[in-house]
Short mmCIF file of C-alpha atoms in Angstrom, two decimals:
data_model
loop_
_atom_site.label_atom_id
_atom_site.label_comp_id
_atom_site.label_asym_id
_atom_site.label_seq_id
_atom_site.Cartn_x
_atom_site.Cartn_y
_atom_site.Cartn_z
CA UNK A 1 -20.57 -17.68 -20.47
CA UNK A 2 -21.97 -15.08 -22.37
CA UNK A 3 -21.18 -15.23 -26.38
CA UNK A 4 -19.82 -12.77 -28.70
CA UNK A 5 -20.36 -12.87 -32.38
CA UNK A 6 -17.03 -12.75 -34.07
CA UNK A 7 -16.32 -9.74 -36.50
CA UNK A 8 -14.50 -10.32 -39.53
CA UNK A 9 -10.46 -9.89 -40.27
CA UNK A 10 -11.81 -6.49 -42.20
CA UNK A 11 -13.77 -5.29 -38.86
CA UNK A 12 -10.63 -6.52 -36.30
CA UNK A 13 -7.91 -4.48 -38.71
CA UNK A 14 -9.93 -1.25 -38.42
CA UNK A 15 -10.71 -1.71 -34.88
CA UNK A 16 -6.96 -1.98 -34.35
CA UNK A 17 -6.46 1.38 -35.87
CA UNK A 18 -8.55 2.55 -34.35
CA UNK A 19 -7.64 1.99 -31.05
CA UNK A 20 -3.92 2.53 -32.12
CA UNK A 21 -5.14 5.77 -33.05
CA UNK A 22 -6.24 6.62 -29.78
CA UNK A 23 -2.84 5.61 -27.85
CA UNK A 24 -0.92 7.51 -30.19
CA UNK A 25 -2.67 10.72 -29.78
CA UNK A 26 -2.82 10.26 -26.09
CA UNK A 27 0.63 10.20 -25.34
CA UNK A 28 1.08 12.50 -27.74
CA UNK A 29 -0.27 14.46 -24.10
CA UNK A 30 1.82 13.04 -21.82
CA UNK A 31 4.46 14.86 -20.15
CA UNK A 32 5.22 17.26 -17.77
CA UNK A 33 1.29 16.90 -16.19
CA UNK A 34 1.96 13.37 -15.56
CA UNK A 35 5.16 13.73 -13.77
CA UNK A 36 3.59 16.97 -11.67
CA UNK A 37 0.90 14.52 -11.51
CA UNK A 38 2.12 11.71 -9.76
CA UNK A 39 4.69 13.31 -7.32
CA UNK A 40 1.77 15.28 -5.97
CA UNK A 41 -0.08 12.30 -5.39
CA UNK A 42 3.07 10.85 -3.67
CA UNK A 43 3.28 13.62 -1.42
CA UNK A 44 -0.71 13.80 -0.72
CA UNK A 45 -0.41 10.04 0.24
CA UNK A 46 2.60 10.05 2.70
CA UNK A 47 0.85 13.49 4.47
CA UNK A 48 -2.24 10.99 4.87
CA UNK A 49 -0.24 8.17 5.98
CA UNK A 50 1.67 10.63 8.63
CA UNK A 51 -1.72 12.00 9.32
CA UNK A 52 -3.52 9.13 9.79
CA UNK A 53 -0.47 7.28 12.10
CA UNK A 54 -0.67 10.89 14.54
CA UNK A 55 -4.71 10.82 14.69
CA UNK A 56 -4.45 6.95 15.78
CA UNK A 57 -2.08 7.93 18.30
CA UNK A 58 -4.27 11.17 19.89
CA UNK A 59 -6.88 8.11 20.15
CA UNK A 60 -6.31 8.17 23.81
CA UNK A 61 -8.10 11.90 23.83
CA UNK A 62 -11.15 10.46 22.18
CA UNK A 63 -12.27 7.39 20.07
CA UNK A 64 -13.25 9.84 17.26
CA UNK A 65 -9.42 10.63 16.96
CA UNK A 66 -8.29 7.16 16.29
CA UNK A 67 -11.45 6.09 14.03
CA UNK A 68 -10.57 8.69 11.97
CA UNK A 69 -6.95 8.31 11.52
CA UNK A 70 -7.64 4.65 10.71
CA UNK A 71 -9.43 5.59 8.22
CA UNK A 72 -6.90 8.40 6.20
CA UNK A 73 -4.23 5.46 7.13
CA UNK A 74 -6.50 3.32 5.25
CA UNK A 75 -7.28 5.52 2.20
CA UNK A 76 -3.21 6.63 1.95
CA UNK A 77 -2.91 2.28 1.76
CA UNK A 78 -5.04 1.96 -1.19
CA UNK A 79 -3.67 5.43 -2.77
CA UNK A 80 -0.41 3.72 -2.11
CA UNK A 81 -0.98 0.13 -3.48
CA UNK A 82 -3.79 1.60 -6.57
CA UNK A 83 -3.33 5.03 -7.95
CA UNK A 84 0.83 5.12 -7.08
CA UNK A 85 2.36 1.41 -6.45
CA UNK A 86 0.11 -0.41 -9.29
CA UNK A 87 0.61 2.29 -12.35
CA UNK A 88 4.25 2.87 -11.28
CA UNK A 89 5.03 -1.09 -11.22
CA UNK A 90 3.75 -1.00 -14.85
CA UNK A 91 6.08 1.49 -15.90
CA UNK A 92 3.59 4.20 -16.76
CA UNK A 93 6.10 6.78 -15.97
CA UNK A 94 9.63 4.75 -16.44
CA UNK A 95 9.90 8.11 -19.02
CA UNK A 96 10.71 10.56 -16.19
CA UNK A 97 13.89 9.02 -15.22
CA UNK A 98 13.48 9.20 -11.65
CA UNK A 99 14.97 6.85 -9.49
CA UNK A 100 12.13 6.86 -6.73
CA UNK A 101 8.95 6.27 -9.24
CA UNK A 102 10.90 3.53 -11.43
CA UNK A 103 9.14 0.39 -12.31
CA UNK A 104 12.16 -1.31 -11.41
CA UNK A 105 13.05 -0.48 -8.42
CA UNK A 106 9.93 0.78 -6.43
CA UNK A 107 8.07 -1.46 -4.00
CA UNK A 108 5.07 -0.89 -2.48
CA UNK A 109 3.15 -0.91 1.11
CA UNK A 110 2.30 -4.45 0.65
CA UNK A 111 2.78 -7.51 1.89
CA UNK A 112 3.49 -9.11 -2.23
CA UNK A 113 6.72 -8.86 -3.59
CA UNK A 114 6.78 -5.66 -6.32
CA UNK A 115 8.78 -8.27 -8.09
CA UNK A 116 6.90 -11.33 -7.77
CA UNK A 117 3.68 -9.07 -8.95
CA UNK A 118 5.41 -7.88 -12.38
CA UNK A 119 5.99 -11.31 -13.59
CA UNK A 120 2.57 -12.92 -12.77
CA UNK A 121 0.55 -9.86 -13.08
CA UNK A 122 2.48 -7.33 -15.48
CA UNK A 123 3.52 -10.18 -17.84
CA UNK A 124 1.23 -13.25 -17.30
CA UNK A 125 -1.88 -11.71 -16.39
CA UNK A 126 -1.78 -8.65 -19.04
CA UNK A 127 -0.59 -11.05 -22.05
CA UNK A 128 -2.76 -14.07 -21.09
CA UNK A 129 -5.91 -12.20 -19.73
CA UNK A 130 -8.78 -14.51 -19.19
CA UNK A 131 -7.63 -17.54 -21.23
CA UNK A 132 -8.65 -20.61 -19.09
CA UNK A 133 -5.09 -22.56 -18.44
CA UNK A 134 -2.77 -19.61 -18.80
CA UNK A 135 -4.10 -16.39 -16.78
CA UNK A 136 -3.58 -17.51 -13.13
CA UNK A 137 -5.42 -14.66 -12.00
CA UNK A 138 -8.73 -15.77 -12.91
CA UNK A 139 -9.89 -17.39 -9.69
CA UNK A 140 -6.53 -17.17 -8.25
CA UNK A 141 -6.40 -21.01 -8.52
CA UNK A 142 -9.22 -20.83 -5.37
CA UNK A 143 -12.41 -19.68 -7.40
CA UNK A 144 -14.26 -21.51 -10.10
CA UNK A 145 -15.77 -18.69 -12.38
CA UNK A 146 -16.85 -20.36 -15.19
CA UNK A 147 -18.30 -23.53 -16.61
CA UNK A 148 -14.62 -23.74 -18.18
CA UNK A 149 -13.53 -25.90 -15.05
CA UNK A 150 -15.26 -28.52 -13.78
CA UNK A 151 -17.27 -28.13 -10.78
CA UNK A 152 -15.86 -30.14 -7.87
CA UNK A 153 -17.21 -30.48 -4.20
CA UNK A 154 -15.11 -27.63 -2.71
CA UNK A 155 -16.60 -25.21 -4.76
CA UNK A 156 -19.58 -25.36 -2.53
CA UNK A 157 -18.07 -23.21 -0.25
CA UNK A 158 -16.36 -20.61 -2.44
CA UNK A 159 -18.40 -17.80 -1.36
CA UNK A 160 -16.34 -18.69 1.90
CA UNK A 161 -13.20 -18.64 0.02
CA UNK A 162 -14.08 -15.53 -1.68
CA UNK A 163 -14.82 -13.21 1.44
CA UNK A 164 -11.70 -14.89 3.30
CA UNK A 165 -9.45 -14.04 0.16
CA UNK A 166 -10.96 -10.42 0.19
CA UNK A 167 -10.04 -10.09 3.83
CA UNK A 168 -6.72 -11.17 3.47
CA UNK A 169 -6.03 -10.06 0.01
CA UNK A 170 -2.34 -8.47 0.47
CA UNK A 171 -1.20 -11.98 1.94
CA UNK A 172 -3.29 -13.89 -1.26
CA UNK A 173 -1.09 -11.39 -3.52
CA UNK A 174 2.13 -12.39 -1.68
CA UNK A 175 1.51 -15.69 -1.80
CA UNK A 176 0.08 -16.09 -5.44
CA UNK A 177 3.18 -16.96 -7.04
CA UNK A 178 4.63 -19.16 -4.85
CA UNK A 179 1.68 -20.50 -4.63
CA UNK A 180 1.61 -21.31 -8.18
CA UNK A 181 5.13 -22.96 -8.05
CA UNK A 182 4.51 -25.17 -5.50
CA UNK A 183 7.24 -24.01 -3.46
CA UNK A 184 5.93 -25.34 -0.13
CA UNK A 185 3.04 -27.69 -1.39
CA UNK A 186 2.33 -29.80 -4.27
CA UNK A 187 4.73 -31.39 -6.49
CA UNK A 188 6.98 -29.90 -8.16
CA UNK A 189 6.27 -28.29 -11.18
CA UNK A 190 7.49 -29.86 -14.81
CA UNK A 191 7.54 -27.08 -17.14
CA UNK A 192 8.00 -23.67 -15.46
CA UNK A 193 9.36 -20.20 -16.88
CA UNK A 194 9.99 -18.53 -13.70
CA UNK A 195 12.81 -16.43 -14.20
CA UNK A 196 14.83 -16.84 -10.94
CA UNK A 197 15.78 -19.60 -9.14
CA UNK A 198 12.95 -21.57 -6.49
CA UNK A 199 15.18 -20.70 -3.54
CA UNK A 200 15.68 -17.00 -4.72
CA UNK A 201 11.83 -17.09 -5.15
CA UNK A 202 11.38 -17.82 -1.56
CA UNK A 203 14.02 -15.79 0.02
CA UNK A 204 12.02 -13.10 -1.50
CA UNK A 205 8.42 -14.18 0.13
CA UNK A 206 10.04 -14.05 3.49
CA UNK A 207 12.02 -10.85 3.53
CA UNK A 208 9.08 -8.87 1.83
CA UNK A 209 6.44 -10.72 4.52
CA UNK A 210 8.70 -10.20 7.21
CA UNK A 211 9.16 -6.00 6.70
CA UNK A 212 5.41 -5.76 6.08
CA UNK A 213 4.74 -7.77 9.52
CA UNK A 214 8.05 -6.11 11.17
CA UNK A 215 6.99 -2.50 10.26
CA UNK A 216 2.99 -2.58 10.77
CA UNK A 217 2.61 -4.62 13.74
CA UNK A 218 5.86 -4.02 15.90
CA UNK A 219 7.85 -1.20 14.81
CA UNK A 220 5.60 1.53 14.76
CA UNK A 221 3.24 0.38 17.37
CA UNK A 222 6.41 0.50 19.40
CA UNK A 223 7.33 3.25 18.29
CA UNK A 224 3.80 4.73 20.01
CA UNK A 225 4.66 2.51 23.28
CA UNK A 226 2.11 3.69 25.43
CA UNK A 227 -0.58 2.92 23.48
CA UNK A 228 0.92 0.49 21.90
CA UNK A 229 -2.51 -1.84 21.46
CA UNK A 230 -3.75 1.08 20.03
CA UNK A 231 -1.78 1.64 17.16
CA UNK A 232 -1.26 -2.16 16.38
CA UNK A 233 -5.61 -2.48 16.28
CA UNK A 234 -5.30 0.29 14.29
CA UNK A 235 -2.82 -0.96 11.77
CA UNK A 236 -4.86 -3.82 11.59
CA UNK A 237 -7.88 -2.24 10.67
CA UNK A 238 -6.32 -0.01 8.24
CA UNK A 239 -5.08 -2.86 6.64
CA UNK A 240 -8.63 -4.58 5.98
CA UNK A 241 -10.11 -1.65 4.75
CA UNK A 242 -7.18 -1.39 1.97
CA UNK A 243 -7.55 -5.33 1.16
CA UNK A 244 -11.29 -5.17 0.82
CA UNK A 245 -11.00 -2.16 -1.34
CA UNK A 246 -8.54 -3.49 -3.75
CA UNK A 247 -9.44 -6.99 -4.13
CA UNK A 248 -13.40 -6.15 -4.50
CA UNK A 249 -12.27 -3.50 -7.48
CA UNK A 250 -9.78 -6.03 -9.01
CA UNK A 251 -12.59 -8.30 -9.09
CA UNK A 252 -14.77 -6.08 -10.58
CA UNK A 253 -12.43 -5.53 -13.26
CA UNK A 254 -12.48 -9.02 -14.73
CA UNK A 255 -15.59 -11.41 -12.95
CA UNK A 256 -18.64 -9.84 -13.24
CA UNK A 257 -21.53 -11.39 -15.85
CA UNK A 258 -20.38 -10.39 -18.83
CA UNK A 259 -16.64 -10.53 -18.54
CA UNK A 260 -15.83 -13.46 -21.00
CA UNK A 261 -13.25 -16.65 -20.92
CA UNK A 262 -11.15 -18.01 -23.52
CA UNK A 263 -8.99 -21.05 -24.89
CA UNK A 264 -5.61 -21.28 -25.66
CA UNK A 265 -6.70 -22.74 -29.03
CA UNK A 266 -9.14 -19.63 -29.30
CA UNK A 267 -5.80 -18.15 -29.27
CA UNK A 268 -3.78 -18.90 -30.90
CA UNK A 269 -1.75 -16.83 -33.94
CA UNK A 270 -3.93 -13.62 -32.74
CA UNK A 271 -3.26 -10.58 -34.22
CA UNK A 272 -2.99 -7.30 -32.58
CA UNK A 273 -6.88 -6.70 -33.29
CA UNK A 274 -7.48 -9.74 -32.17
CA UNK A 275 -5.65 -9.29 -28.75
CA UNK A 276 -7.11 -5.97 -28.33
CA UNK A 277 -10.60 -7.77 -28.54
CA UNK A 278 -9.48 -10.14 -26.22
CA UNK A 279 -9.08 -7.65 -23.71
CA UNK A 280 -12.20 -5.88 -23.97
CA UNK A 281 -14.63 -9.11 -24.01
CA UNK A 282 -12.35 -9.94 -20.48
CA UNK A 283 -12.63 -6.57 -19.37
CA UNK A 284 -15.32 -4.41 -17.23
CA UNK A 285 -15.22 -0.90 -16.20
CA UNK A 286 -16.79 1.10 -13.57
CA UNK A 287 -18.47 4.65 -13.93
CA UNK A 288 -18.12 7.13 -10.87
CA UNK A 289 -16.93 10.44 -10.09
CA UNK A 290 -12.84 11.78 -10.13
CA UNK A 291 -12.39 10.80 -6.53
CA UNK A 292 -13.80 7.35 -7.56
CA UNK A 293 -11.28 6.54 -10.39
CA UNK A 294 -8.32 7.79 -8.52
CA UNK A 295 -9.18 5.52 -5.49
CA UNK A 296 -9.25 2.73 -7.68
CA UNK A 297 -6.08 3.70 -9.45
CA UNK A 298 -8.15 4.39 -12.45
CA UNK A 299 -8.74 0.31 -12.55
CA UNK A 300 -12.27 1.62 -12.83
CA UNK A 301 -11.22 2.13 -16.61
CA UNK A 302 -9.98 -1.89 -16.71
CA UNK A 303 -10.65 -2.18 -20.52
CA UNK A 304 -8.47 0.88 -21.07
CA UNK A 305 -5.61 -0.51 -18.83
CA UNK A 306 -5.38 -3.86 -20.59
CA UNK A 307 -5.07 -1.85 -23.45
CA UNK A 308 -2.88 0.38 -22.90
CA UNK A 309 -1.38 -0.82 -19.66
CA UNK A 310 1.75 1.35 -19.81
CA UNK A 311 -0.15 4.71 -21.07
CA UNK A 312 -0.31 7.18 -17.47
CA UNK A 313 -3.66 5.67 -15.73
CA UNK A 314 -5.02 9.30 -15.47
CA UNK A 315 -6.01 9.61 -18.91
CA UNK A 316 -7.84 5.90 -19.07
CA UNK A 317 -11.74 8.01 -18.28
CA UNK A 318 -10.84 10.17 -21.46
CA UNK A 319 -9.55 7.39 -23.47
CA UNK A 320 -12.81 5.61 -22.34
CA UNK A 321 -15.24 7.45 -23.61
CA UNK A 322 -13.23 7.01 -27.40
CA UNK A 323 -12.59 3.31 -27.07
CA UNK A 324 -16.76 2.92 -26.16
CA UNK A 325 -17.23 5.31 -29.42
CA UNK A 326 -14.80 2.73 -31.56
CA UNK A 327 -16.65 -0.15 -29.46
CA UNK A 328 -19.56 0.93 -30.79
CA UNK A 329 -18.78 1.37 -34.33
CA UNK A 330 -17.44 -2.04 -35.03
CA UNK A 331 -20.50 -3.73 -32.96
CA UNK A 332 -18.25 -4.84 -30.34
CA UNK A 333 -19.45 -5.26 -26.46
CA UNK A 334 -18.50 -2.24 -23.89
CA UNK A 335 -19.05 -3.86 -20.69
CA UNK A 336 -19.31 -0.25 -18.11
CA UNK A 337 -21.92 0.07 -14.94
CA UNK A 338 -22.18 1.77 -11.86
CA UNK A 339 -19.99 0.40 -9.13
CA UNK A 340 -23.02 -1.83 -6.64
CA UNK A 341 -24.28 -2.98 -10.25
CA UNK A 342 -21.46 -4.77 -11.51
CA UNK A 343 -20.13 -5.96 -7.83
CA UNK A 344 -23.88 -7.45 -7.84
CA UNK A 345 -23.08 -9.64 -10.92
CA UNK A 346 -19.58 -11.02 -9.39
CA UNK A 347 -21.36 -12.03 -6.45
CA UNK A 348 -23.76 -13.40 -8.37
CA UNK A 349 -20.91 -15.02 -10.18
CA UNK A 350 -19.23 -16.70 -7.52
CA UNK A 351 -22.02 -18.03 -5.99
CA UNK A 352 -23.37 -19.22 -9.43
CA UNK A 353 -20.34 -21.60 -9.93
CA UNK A 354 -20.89 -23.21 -6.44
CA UNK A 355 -22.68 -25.27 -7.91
CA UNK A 356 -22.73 -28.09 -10.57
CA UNK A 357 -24.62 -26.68 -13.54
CA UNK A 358 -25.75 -28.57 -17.35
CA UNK A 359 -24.57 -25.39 -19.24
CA UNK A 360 -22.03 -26.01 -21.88
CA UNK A 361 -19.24 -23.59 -22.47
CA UNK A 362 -20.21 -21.31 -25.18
CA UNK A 363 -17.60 -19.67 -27.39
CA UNK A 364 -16.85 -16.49 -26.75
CA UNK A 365 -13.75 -15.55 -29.35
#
């Protein structure tokens, strides 16, 4: 892993004002924009969805008609999921008050819970980011990433793993939690803080699994009857473009080279400087045009959202540009490339830790 050196307590207070500093003055901005903001995207993505659904349909005119409504069904999927269902779950814009784009009560064109995702994601994930043990995300208890677990036979075939977890990323996402809590496999777990009750927990998996599967691959290719294999091949497809999408961003955001790993004695007592740190080292961001960040949901800017995870996501390439500035005063790593270049490095990555290696963990906070 790659190694940091560690600035002082002096260096780590500053650098949390500073980056205090920049959250402050940026909501200082939101408002009104945001709100005008995200309902527009709302209604863009549902036209696109509607869109996309009618050009799969006029398929039966010609093959042009149904490639390309697979492909705006596709694209209003990953707007739906990124830009909308991801910033709203965090409670970016819990401010407005409206009852439809609520943290608490939205859910999302996916085949995970919204619920189940807030507590391993929103709360484990954000507050435990990258520390070996604690952050179930990294590696999604599948993947060996680092030198931090020990190489076992299995993880010869990870690159498998990897481009079969891509493929079928929504049902991964679903299943990550129960997963975790060995609802169906494994023994029961000794010491677990999940908030609701194991049964409750899979009640939950099945009625969210069961409208995903009810509404994409019966009720609207029904709905279409006469070309019925049509629309269900198309709902497929649309589907595997969105879980490609997503899960090869999301691992761009925290496994390419130079993302770093922790320990829970690293840990420890952190301070707020400390944790912002934290973030950054485990962080990596990707540089591209407008159209780029927003089809991420602005997860391009993944240092920015694990700083300020509840700020609006459509000020994180502003607040970028500042946090590289601070970065860069207080000699403290930026990790930012162009999108191939850091997708390179987590392949590279994943097939690196196939294999048994001699290198020692090295230190990184």
């Amino acid at each position: 892993m790659p190694s940091a050196h560690i600035p002082s307590a002096e260096t780590l207070q500053s650098f949390e004002q500073d980056i205090n500093r920049i959250r402050d003055n940026t909501l200082t901005n939101v408002g009104q924009a945001d709100a005008d903001y995200i309902r527009n995207m709302i209604r863009f993505q549902r036209l696109l969805d509607l869109s996309g659904r009618l050009c799969m349909v006029l398929g039966f005119l010609h093959p042009l008609w149904w490639v390309g409504g697979v492909f705006a069904l596709g694209i209003a999927k990953i707007l739906d999921n990124m830009e909308i269902g991801h910033n709203v779950l965090h409670g970016q814009y819990d401010w407005m008050n409206d009852p439809h784009i609520n943290s608490r009560k939205f859910e999302w064109d996916n085949a995970g819970d919204s619920g189940s995702w807030k507590r391993y994601h929103n709360h484990e994930h954000h507050t435990y980011t990258n520390i070996i043990g604690k952050d179930r995300d990294y590696g999604y208890g599948l993947l060996r990433l680092s030198n931090d677990l020990p190489w076992r036979p299995k993880n010869v075939l990870q690159m498998v793993y990897y481009w079969l977890l891509s493929i079928l990323f929504e049902w991964g996402v679903a299943y990550h939690e129960v997963a975790a809590e060995r609802i169906f496999f494994g023994k029961k777990r000794k010491h677990s803080s999940l908030p609701i009750s194991r049964e409750q927990l899979k009640k939950d998996f099945f009625n969210k699994i069961s409208y995903q599967m009810f509404k994409d691959y019966i009720f609207w290719p029904l709905l279409c009857f006469p070309v019925f294999f049509q629309v269900l091949l198309g709902n497929i497809c649309a589907n595997l473009i969105r879980n490609l999408w997503t899960s090869t961003i999301i691992f761009c955001g925290h496994f390419t080279e130079e993302a770093h790993t922790f320990s829970e004695e690293e840990c420890k007592n952190e301070t707020r400087g400390q944790w912002y740190y934290r973030q950054i080292l485990g962080s990596s961001n990707l540089e591209g045009p407008r159209w780029f960040h927003i089809l991420t949901g602005h997860l391009s800017c993944q240092v920015e959202h694990h700083l300020f995870p509840d700020v609006p996501a459509r000020h994180y390439p502003a607040m970028a540009a500042e946090v590289a500035e601070v970065c860069k005063k207080h000699g403290i790593p930026y990790n930012t490339g162009p999108f191939f270049a850091q997708y390179f490095t987590v392949l590279q990555r994943v097939w690196k830790y196939s294999f048994p290696s001699s290198e020692g963990k090295q230190q990184a906070a």
